Tab-separated table of C-alpha atoms and ligand atoms in Angstrom:
chain	number	residue	atom	x	y	z
E	40	UNK	CA	25.494	31.781	10.047
E	41	UNK	CA	26.578	31.306	5.975
E	42	UNK	CA	23.794	30.844	3.915
E	43	UNK	CA	23.351	27.255	2.064
E	44	UNK	CA	21.705	27.192	-1.215
E	45	UNK	CA	22.726	23.719	-2.212
E	46	UNK	CA	20.278	21.229	-2.436
E	47	UNK	CA	20.538	17.815	-1.098
E	48	UNK	CA	20.235	15.336	-4.431
E	49	UNK	CA	18.079	11.941	-4.966
E	50	UNK	CA	15.735	10.399	-7.530
E	51	UNK	CA	15.592	7.648	-9.967
E	52	UNK	CA	17.277	6.130	-12.744
E	53	UNK	CA	15.219	4.397	-15.255
E	54	UNK	CA	13.727	3.545	-18.548
E	55	UNK	CA	11.069	4.037	-18.693
E	56	UNK	CA	10.404	6.512	-16.084
E	57	UNK	CA	7.895	9.068	-17.143
E	58	UNK	CA	5.232	7.549	-15.407
E	59	UNK	CA	7.157	6.475	-11.708
E	60	UNK	CA	4.862	8.664	-8.931
E	61	UNK	CA	7.688	8.149	-6.634
E	62	UNK	CA	8.918	11.954	-6.969
E	63	UNK	CA	5.668	13.491	-5.801
E	64	UNK	CA	5.636	11.335	-2.544
E	65	UNK	CA	9.325	12.062	-1.782
E	66	UNK	CA	8.829	15.796	-2.475
E	67	UNK	CA	5.783	15.939	-0.579
E	68	UNK	CA	7.383	14.477	2.325
E	69	UNK	CA	10.669	16.965	1.955
E	70	UNK	CA	8.687	19.961	1.806
E	71	UNK	CA	6.483	18.295	4.953
E	72	UNK	CA	9.929	18.303	7.087
E	73	UNK	CA	11.417	21.750	5.585
E	74	UNK	CA	14.203	19.970	3.972
E	75	UNK	CA	16.434	21.261	1.308
E	76	UNK	CA	16.126	18.066	-0.874
E	77	UNK	CA	15.280	16.996	-4.109
E	78	UNK	CA	14.190	14.141	-6.177
E	79	UNK	CA	14.856	13.767	-9.817
E	80	UNK	CA	13.057	11.429	-12.179
E	81	UNK	CA	15.636	10.422	-14.919
E	82	UNK	CA	15.827	8.664	-17.806
E	83	UNK	CA	18.645	6.534	-17.781
E	84	UNK	CA	19.549	4.038	-21.003
E	85	UNK	CA	21.007	0.723	-20.154
E	86	UNK	CA	24.462	1.358	-21.615
E	87	UNK	CA	24.458	4.739	-19.678
E	88	UNK	CA	23.840	3.327	-16.273
E	89	UNK	CA	27.809	3.269	-15.494
E	90	UNK	CA	28.328	6.424	-15.947
E	91	UNK	CA	25.129	7.676	-14.201
E	92	UNK	CA	26.216	6.041	-11.222
E	93	UNK	CA	29.390	7.746	-11.359
E	94	UNK	CA	27.582	11.229	-11.231
E	95	UNK	CA	25.643	9.945	-8.162
E	96	UNK	CA	29.252	10.133	-6.604
E	97	UNK	CA	30.717	13.223	-8.733
E	98	UNK	CA	27.632	15.246	-7.509
E	99	UNK	CA	27.417	13.536	-4.138
E	100	UNK	CA	23.606	12.756	-4.382
E	101	UNK	CA	22.400	11.180	-1.207
E	102	UNK	CA	21.015	8.334	-3.042
E	103	UNK	CA	18.821	7.273	-6.111
E	104	UNK	CA	15.995	4.569	-6.630
E	105	UNK	CA	16.657	1.963	-9.729
E	106	UNK	CA	13.789	0.593	-11.596
E	107	UNK	CA	13.561	-1.077	-14.746
E	108	UNK	CA	15.677	-2.121	-16.114
E	109	UNK	CA	18.463	-0.976	-14.154
E	110	UNK	CA	17.500	-3.042	-10.613
E	111	UNK	CA	20.095	-5.857	-11.394
E	112	UNK	CA	22.767	-4.394	-13.291
E	113	UNK	CA	23.632	-1.507	-10.890
E	114	UNK	CA	25.230	-3.845	-8.399
E	115	UNK	CA	28.599	-3.800	-10.757
E	116	UNK	CA	28.836	-0.312	-9.271
E	117	UNK	CA	28.200	-0.618	-5.720
E	118	UNK	CA	30.786	-0.700	-2.673
E	119	UNK	CA	28.205	-3.067	-0.461
E	120	UNK	CA	24.878	-4.794	-0.835
E	121	UNK	CA	22.240	-5.347	2.361
E	122	UNK	CA	21.549	-9.295	2.940
E	123	UNK	CA	18.300	-9.016	1.093
E	124	UNK	CA	19.863	-7.115	-1.584
E	125	UNK	CA	22.588	-9.956	-1.675
E	126	UNK	CA	20.136	-12.877	-1.665
E	127	UNK	CA	17.370	-11.169	-4.233
E	128	UNK	CA	20.410	-9.992	-6.705
E	129	UNK	CA	18.617	-7.011	-7.002
E	130	UNK	CA	18.807	-3.558	-5.898
E	131	UNK	CA	15.936	-0.682	-5.739
E	132	UNK	CA	17.672	2.290	-3.521
E	133	UNK	CA	21.131	3.142	-2.953
E	134	UNK	CA	22.577	5.187	-0.186
E	135	UNK	CA	25.404	7.225	-0.593
E	136	UNK	CA	27.288	6.810	2.839
E	137	UNK	CA	30.708	9.240	2.887
E	138	UNK	CA	31.396	8.009	-1.182
E	139	UNK	CA	30.588	4.677	-0.599
E	140	UNK	CA	27.371	3.483	-2.526
E	141	UNK	CA	25.285	0.836	-0.366
E	142	UNK	CA	22.645	-1.420	-2.206
E	143	UNK	CA	19.093	-2.181	-0.481
E	144	UNK	CA	16.085	-3.586	-1.521
E	145	UNK	CA	12.999	-1.808	-0.236
E	146	UNK	CA	10.601	-3.443	-2.274
E	147	UNK	CA	10.076	-6.498	0.189
E	148	UNK	CA	10.426	-4.324	3.274
E	149	UNK	CA	7.953	-1.601	2.065
E	150	UNK	CA	5.333	-5.027	1.848
E	151	UNK	CA	6.807	-6.313	5.230
E	152	UNK	CA	6.249	-3.149	6.894
E	153	UNK	CA	2.629	-2.714	5.683
E	154	UNK	CA	1.747	-6.251	6.475
E	155	UNK	CA	2.907	-5.644	10.246
E	156	UNK	CA	1.392	-2.075	10.627
E	157	UNK	CA	-1.846	-3.974	9.423
E	158	UNK	CA	-1.563	-6.058	12.550
E	159	UNK	CA	-0.267	-9.359	10.717
E	160	UNK	CA	3.258	-10.343	11.086
E	161	UNK	CA	5.272	-13.199	9.139
E	162	UNK	CA	6.636	-15.329	12.015
E	163	UNK	CA	6.040	-19.141	11.537
E	164	UNK	CA	3.292	-18.316	9.010
E	165	UNK	CA	2.756	-20.194	6.096
E	166	UNK	CA	2.766	-18.188	3.158
E	167	UNK	CA	1.517	-18.396	-0.500
E	168	UNK	CA	2.881	-16.045	-3.483
E	169	UNK	CA	1.314	-15.715	-6.794
E	170	UNK	CA	3.936	-14.679	-9.064
E	171	UNK	CA	7.811	-15.140	-9.172
E	172	UNK	CA	8.931	-11.784	-10.971
E	173	UNK	CA	10.755	-9.151	-9.414
E	174	UNK	CA	8.152	-7.944	-6.666
E	175	UNK	CA	7.486	-11.630	-5.740
E	176	UNK	CA	11.052	-12.144	-5.223
E	177	UNK	CA	11.868	-9.251	-3.503
E	178	UNK	CA	8.657	-10.035	-0.773
E	179	UNK	CA	9.366	-13.884	-0.895
E	180	UNK	CA	13.368	-13.154	0.716
E	181	UNK	CA	11.857	-10.518	3.290
E	182	UNK	CA	9.150	-12.887	4.177
E	183	UNK	CA	11.859	-15.896	4.914
E	184	UNK	CA	14.319	-13.337	6.439
E	185	UNK	CA	11.242	-12.377	8.840
E	186	UNK	CA	10.845	-16.043	10.095
E	187	UNK	CA	7.882	-17.256	7.860
E	188	UNK	CA	7.645	-21.010	8.068
E	189	UNK	CA	6.902	-22.190	4.904
E	190	UNK	CA	6.634	-20.833	1.423
E	191	UNK	CA	4.737	-22.096	-1.524
E	192	UNK	CA	5.587	-19.936	-4.944
E	193	UNK	CA	2.371	-20.322	-7.716
E	194	UNK	CA	3.584	-19.020	-11.228
E	195	UNK	CA	2.948	-19.718	-14.602
E	196	UNK	CA	6.199	-19.992	-15.817
E	197	UNK	CA	7.960	-22.633	-14.486
E	198	UNK	CA	11.354	-21.735	-14.696
E	199	UNK	CA	10.863	-18.582	-12.905
E	200	UNK	CA	8.961	-20.395	-10.192
E	201	UNK	CA	11.249	-23.136	-9.672
E	202	UNK	CA	13.993	-20.862	-9.440
E	203	UNK	CA	12.275	-18.469	-7.035
E	204	UNK	CA	11.745	-21.709	-4.881
E	205	UNK	CA	15.536	-23.086	-5.122
E	206	UNK	CA	16.919	-19.618	-4.456
E	207	UNK	CA	14.680	-19.481	-0.679
E	208	UNK	CA	15.712	-22.973	-0.009
E	209	UNK	CA	19.358	-22.635	-0.993
E	210	UNK	CA	20.372	-19.154	0.917
E	211	UNK	CA	17.260	-18.807	3.712
E	212	UNK	CA	16.129	-21.163	6.412
E	213	UNK	CA	13.023	-21.171	5.067
E	214	UNK	CA	11.278	-24.024	2.877
E	215	UNK	CA	9.968	-23.151	-0.237
E	216	UNK	CA	8.396	-25.208	-2.848
E	217	UNK	CA	6.950	-24.343	-6.449
E	218	UNK	CA	3.640	-25.502	-7.851
E	219	UNK	CA	2.385	-24.870	-11.268
E	220	UNK	CA	-0.233	-22.653	-12.105
E	221	UNK	CA	-3.332	-24.612	-13.379
E	222	UNK	CA	-6.356	-23.467	-14.293
E	223	UNK	CA	-8.637	-22.206	-11.259
E	224	UNK	CA	-5.602	-23.058	-8.918
E	225	UNK	CA	-6.703	-24.077	-5.394
E	226	UNK	CA	-4.781	-22.461	-2.689
E	227	UNK	CA	-3.067	-24.353	-0.551
E	228	UNK	CA	-5.465	-25.007	2.564
E	229	UNK	CA	-2.648	-24.354	5.065
E	230	UNK	CA	-2.167	-20.999	3.685
E	231	UNK	CA	-2.148	-18.065	6.437
E	232	UNK	CA	-0.574	-15.419	4.164
E	233	UNK	CA	-1.486	-15.262	0.576
E	234	UNK	CA	-0.065	-12.539	-2.011
E	235	UNK	CA	-0.732	-11.813	-5.239
E	236	UNK	CA	3.047	-10.750	-6.469
E	237	UNK	CA	1.634	-10.541	-10.160
E	238	UNK	CA	0.828	-7.675	-12.405
E	239	UNK	CA	-2.991	-9.204	-13.059
E	240	UNK	CA	-5.591	-6.961	-12.238
E	241	UNK	CA	-3.190	-3.705	-12.870
E	242	UNK	CA	-5.124	-0.604	-14.639
E	243	UNK	CA	-6.202	-0.264	-17.332
E	244	UNK	CA	-6.995	-4.148	-16.958
E	245	UNK	CA	-8.951	-3.532	-13.517
E	246	UNK	CA	-11.350	-6.200	-14.143
E	247	UNK	CA	-8.870	-8.760	-14.405
E	248	UNK	CA	-8.029	-10.969	-11.501
E	249	UNK	CA	-5.207	-13.897	-10.758
E	250	UNK	CA	-7.118	-17.470	-12.462
E	251	UNK	CA	-7.608	-18.717	-8.375
E	252	UNK	CA	-10.573	-20.721	-6.953
E	253	UNK	CA	-11.593	-18.238	-4.954
E	254	UNK	CA	-13.692	-20.316	-2.869
E	255	UNK	CA	-10.558	-22.076	-1.569
E	256	UNK	CA	-9.536	-18.585	-0.131
E	257	UNK	CA	-11.166	-18.611	3.270
E	258	UNK	CA	-11.915	-16.122	6.463
E	259	UNK	CA	-8.870	-17.297	8.652
E	260	UNK	CA	-6.385	-15.553	5.681
E	261	UNK	CA	-4.611	-12.468	5.270
E	262	UNK	CA	-4.714	-11.885	1.877
E	263	UNK	CA	-2.429	-8.887	0.441
E	264	UNK	CA	-2.220	-7.415	-3.536
E	265	UNK	CA	0.930	-5.871	-4.609
E	266	UNK	CA	-1.306	-3.951	-7.181
E	267	UNK	CA	-1.654	-0.579	-5.950
E	268	UNK	CA	-3.883	1.058	-8.996
E	269	UNK	CA	-6.525	0.868	-8.409
E	270	UNK	CA	-6.200	0.177	-4.615
E	271	UNK	CA	-8.898	-1.968	-4.200
E	272	UNK	CA	-8.528	-4.810	-6.590
E	273	UNK	CA	-11.261	-7.110	-8.078
E	274	UNK	CA	-9.096	-10.188	-6.303
E	275	UNK	CA	-9.003	-8.301	-2.933
E	276	UNK	CA	-12.895	-7.846	-3.260
E	277	UNK	CA	-13.057	-11.522	-3.975
E	278	UNK	CA	-11.270	-12.241	-1.144
E	279	UNK	CA	-12.948	-9.527	1.728
E	280	UNK	CA	-16.111	-11.597	0.106
E	281	UNK	CA	-15.054	-14.506	1.621
E	282	UNK	CA	-14.268	-13.003	4.868
E	283	UNK	CA	-10.550	-13.016	4.802
E	284	UNK	CA	-8.574	-9.401	6.093
E	285	UNK	CA	-6.926	-7.319	3.224
E	286	UNK	CA	-3.994	-5.574	2.707
E	287	UNK	CA	-3.932	-3.692	-0.612
E	288	UNK	CA	-0.637	-2.539	-2.699
E	289	UNK	CA	-0.598	1.164	-1.533
E	290	UNK	CA	0.621	0.462	1.545
E	291	UNK	CA	3.455	-1.122	0.204
E	292	UNK	CA	4.216	1.731	-2.170
E	293	UNK	CA	3.977	4.384	0.337
E	294	UNK	CA	6.115	2.095	2.937
E	295	UNK	CA	8.967	1.603	0.538
E	296	UNK	CA	8.796	5.329	0.104
E	297	UNK	CA	8.834	6.121	3.651
E	298	UNK	CA	11.988	3.854	3.988
E	299	UNK	CA	13.843	5.433	1.282
E	300	UNK	CA	13.300	8.798	2.629
E	301	UNK	CA	14.482	7.541	6.248
E	302	UNK	CA	17.693	6.376	4.853
E	303	UNK	CA	18.667	9.218	2.918
E	304	UNK	CA	17.384	11.871	5.130
E	305	UNK	CA	17.665	10.118	8.725
E	306	UNK	CA	14.649	11.457	9.747
E	307	UNK	CA	11.552	9.638	10.529
E	308	UNK	CA	8.471	9.803	7.393
E	309	UNK	CA	5.448	11.670	7.130
E	310	UNK	CA	3.386	8.576	6.417
E	311	UNK	CA	0.002	10.299	6.298
E	312	UNK	CA	1.119	13.267	4.010
E	313	UNK	CA	3.150	10.592	1.715
E	314	UNK	CA	-0.057	8.504	1.404
E	315	UNK	CA	-2.005	11.594	0.790
E	316	UNK	CA	0.356	12.678	-2.021
E	317	UNK	CA	0.298	9.444	-3.606
E	318	UNK	CA	-3.738	9.078	-3.917
E	319	UNK	CA	-3.887	12.815	-5.570
E	320	UNK	CA	-2.460	10.981	-8.261
E	321	UNK	CA	-4.769	8.212	-9.135
V	672	NDP	P1	7.622	-8.781	-13.198
V	672	NDP	O1	7.523	-8.207	-14.825
V	672	NDP	O2	8.643	-8.693	-12.787
V	672	NDP	O3	6.911	-10.155	-13.276
V	672	NDP	C1	5.504	-10.015	-13.252
V	672	NDP	C2	5.065	-11.482	-12.759
V	672	NDP	O4	3.642	-11.490	-12.668
V	672	NDP	C3	5.681	-12.893	-12.981
V	672	NDP	O5	5.481	-13.727	-11.762
V	672	NDP	C4	4.454	-12.861	-13.973
V	672	NDP	O6	4.300	-14.285	-14.135
V	672	NDP	C5	3.285	-12.546	-13.861
V	672	NDP	N1	1.900	-12.712	-14.395
V	672	NDP	C6	1.742	-11.652	-15.068
V	672	NDP	N2	0.429	-11.563	-15.448
V	672	NDP	C7	-0.149	-12.342	-14.985
V	672	NDP	C8	-1.923	-13.113	-15.081
V	672	NDP	N3	-2.624	-12.313	-15.907
V	672	NDP	N4	-1.611	-14.504	-14.536
V	672	NDP	C9	-0.720	-14.535	-13.773
V	672	NDP	N5	0.316	-14.315	-13.499
V	672	NDP	C10	0.631	-13.082	-14.297
V	672	NDP	O7	6.913	-7.165	-12.640
V	672	NDP	P2	7.199	-6.999	-11.201
V	672	NDP	O8	7.219	-8.293	-10.277
V	672	NDP	O9	8.118	-6.286	-11.062
V	672	NDP	O10	5.542	-6.430	-10.914
V	672	NDP	C11	4.392	-6.940	-10.466
V	672	NDP	C12	3.748	-6.431	-9.952
V	672	NDP	O11	3.858	-5.621	-8.913
V	672	NDP	C13	3.256	-4.887	-11.231
V	672	NDP	O12	2.013	-4.880	-11.300
V	672	NDP	C14	3.914	-3.673	-10.116
V	672	NDP	O13	3.188	-2.546	-10.566
V	672	NDP	C15	3.555	-4.342	-8.622
V	672	NDP	N6	4.235	-3.705	-7.971
V	672	NDP	C16	4.011	-2.969	-6.586
V	672	NDP	C17	5.082	-2.492	-5.891
V	672	NDP	C18	4.063	-1.957	-5.004
V	672	NDP	O14	5.055	-1.050	-3.727
V	672	NDP	N7	3.012	-2.105	-4.485
V	672	NDP	C19	6.391	-2.403	-5.861
V	672	NDP	C20	6.777	-3.112	-6.882
V	672	NDP	C21	5.795	-3.626	-8.060
V	672	NDP	P3	5.170	-15.205	-15.447
V	672	NDP	O15	6.672	-15.376	-15.018
V	672	NDP	O16	4.459	-17.071	-15.909
V	672	NDP	O17	4.882	-14.557	-16.945
């Protein structure tokens, strides 16, 4: 049989992108599975995105991740979108299917998979989300698509928070509301799943935590954080003190990388290897 020295290409376009750890995780998985794939971490300026997306087609790349500031603008260069990507209006993963570029958003799917694997599902659950940025948007839409009963968005900036609640009400079947974030914000008592989707507590600000009334977090809640560095945030520690079940942001990150791996290679992802590779980075 003729040898094939050509590697299949994947990667990420972003600016800045130097500190993005996804390549380490994907490369560990490719190696584990004996796949001749590469993951390239590439700086792409906003004005060069169109040409960069052409290169995905020209090089026959299997796919590409998009990070800041390309997640919204990339929509103009794609052939098709998943339901979640269409509602969110942002794409973080592109799959090249025989020259057709398909946009997906695995941010929310990674979160939901990690949550479900921890033993909590979203069907008929009352969800409260802190934050209304890119991560919150993706998570909120995925929670709605998975059958959450009600979603409350709490955010400092009213414009962003109210806009996300409106998006959920207009484009999904899940009722949603926005609450303005006040000092020592009380968490609604009927909350079953509480999610910090803000960047509060992310390294190096590891002592920072969302400004909520922690006594309103109860043992019946499942409390999740998107912050993955550090994995155990002060927010989660405060929730655990009150007996709540906690789910950290590392799981979301690894599950996202695993979803990308499967979308690009068609193979099951080696989760343990990917988790170990990621942990070594922090
Ligand atoms: P954005 O910049 O889009 O949004 C940031 C959000 O956090 C906004 O809602 C902002 O509120 C809020 N915020 C920031 N600081 C505070 C604070 N001190 N108190 C209250 N609210 C605050 O960022 P992303 O949504 O893209 O990312 C958010 C976090 O999620 C980051 O830490 C990122 O690393 C993490 N993340 C984790 C992933 C994972 O796989 N685990 C995947 C993607 C992101 P306002 O609108 O009022 O400014």
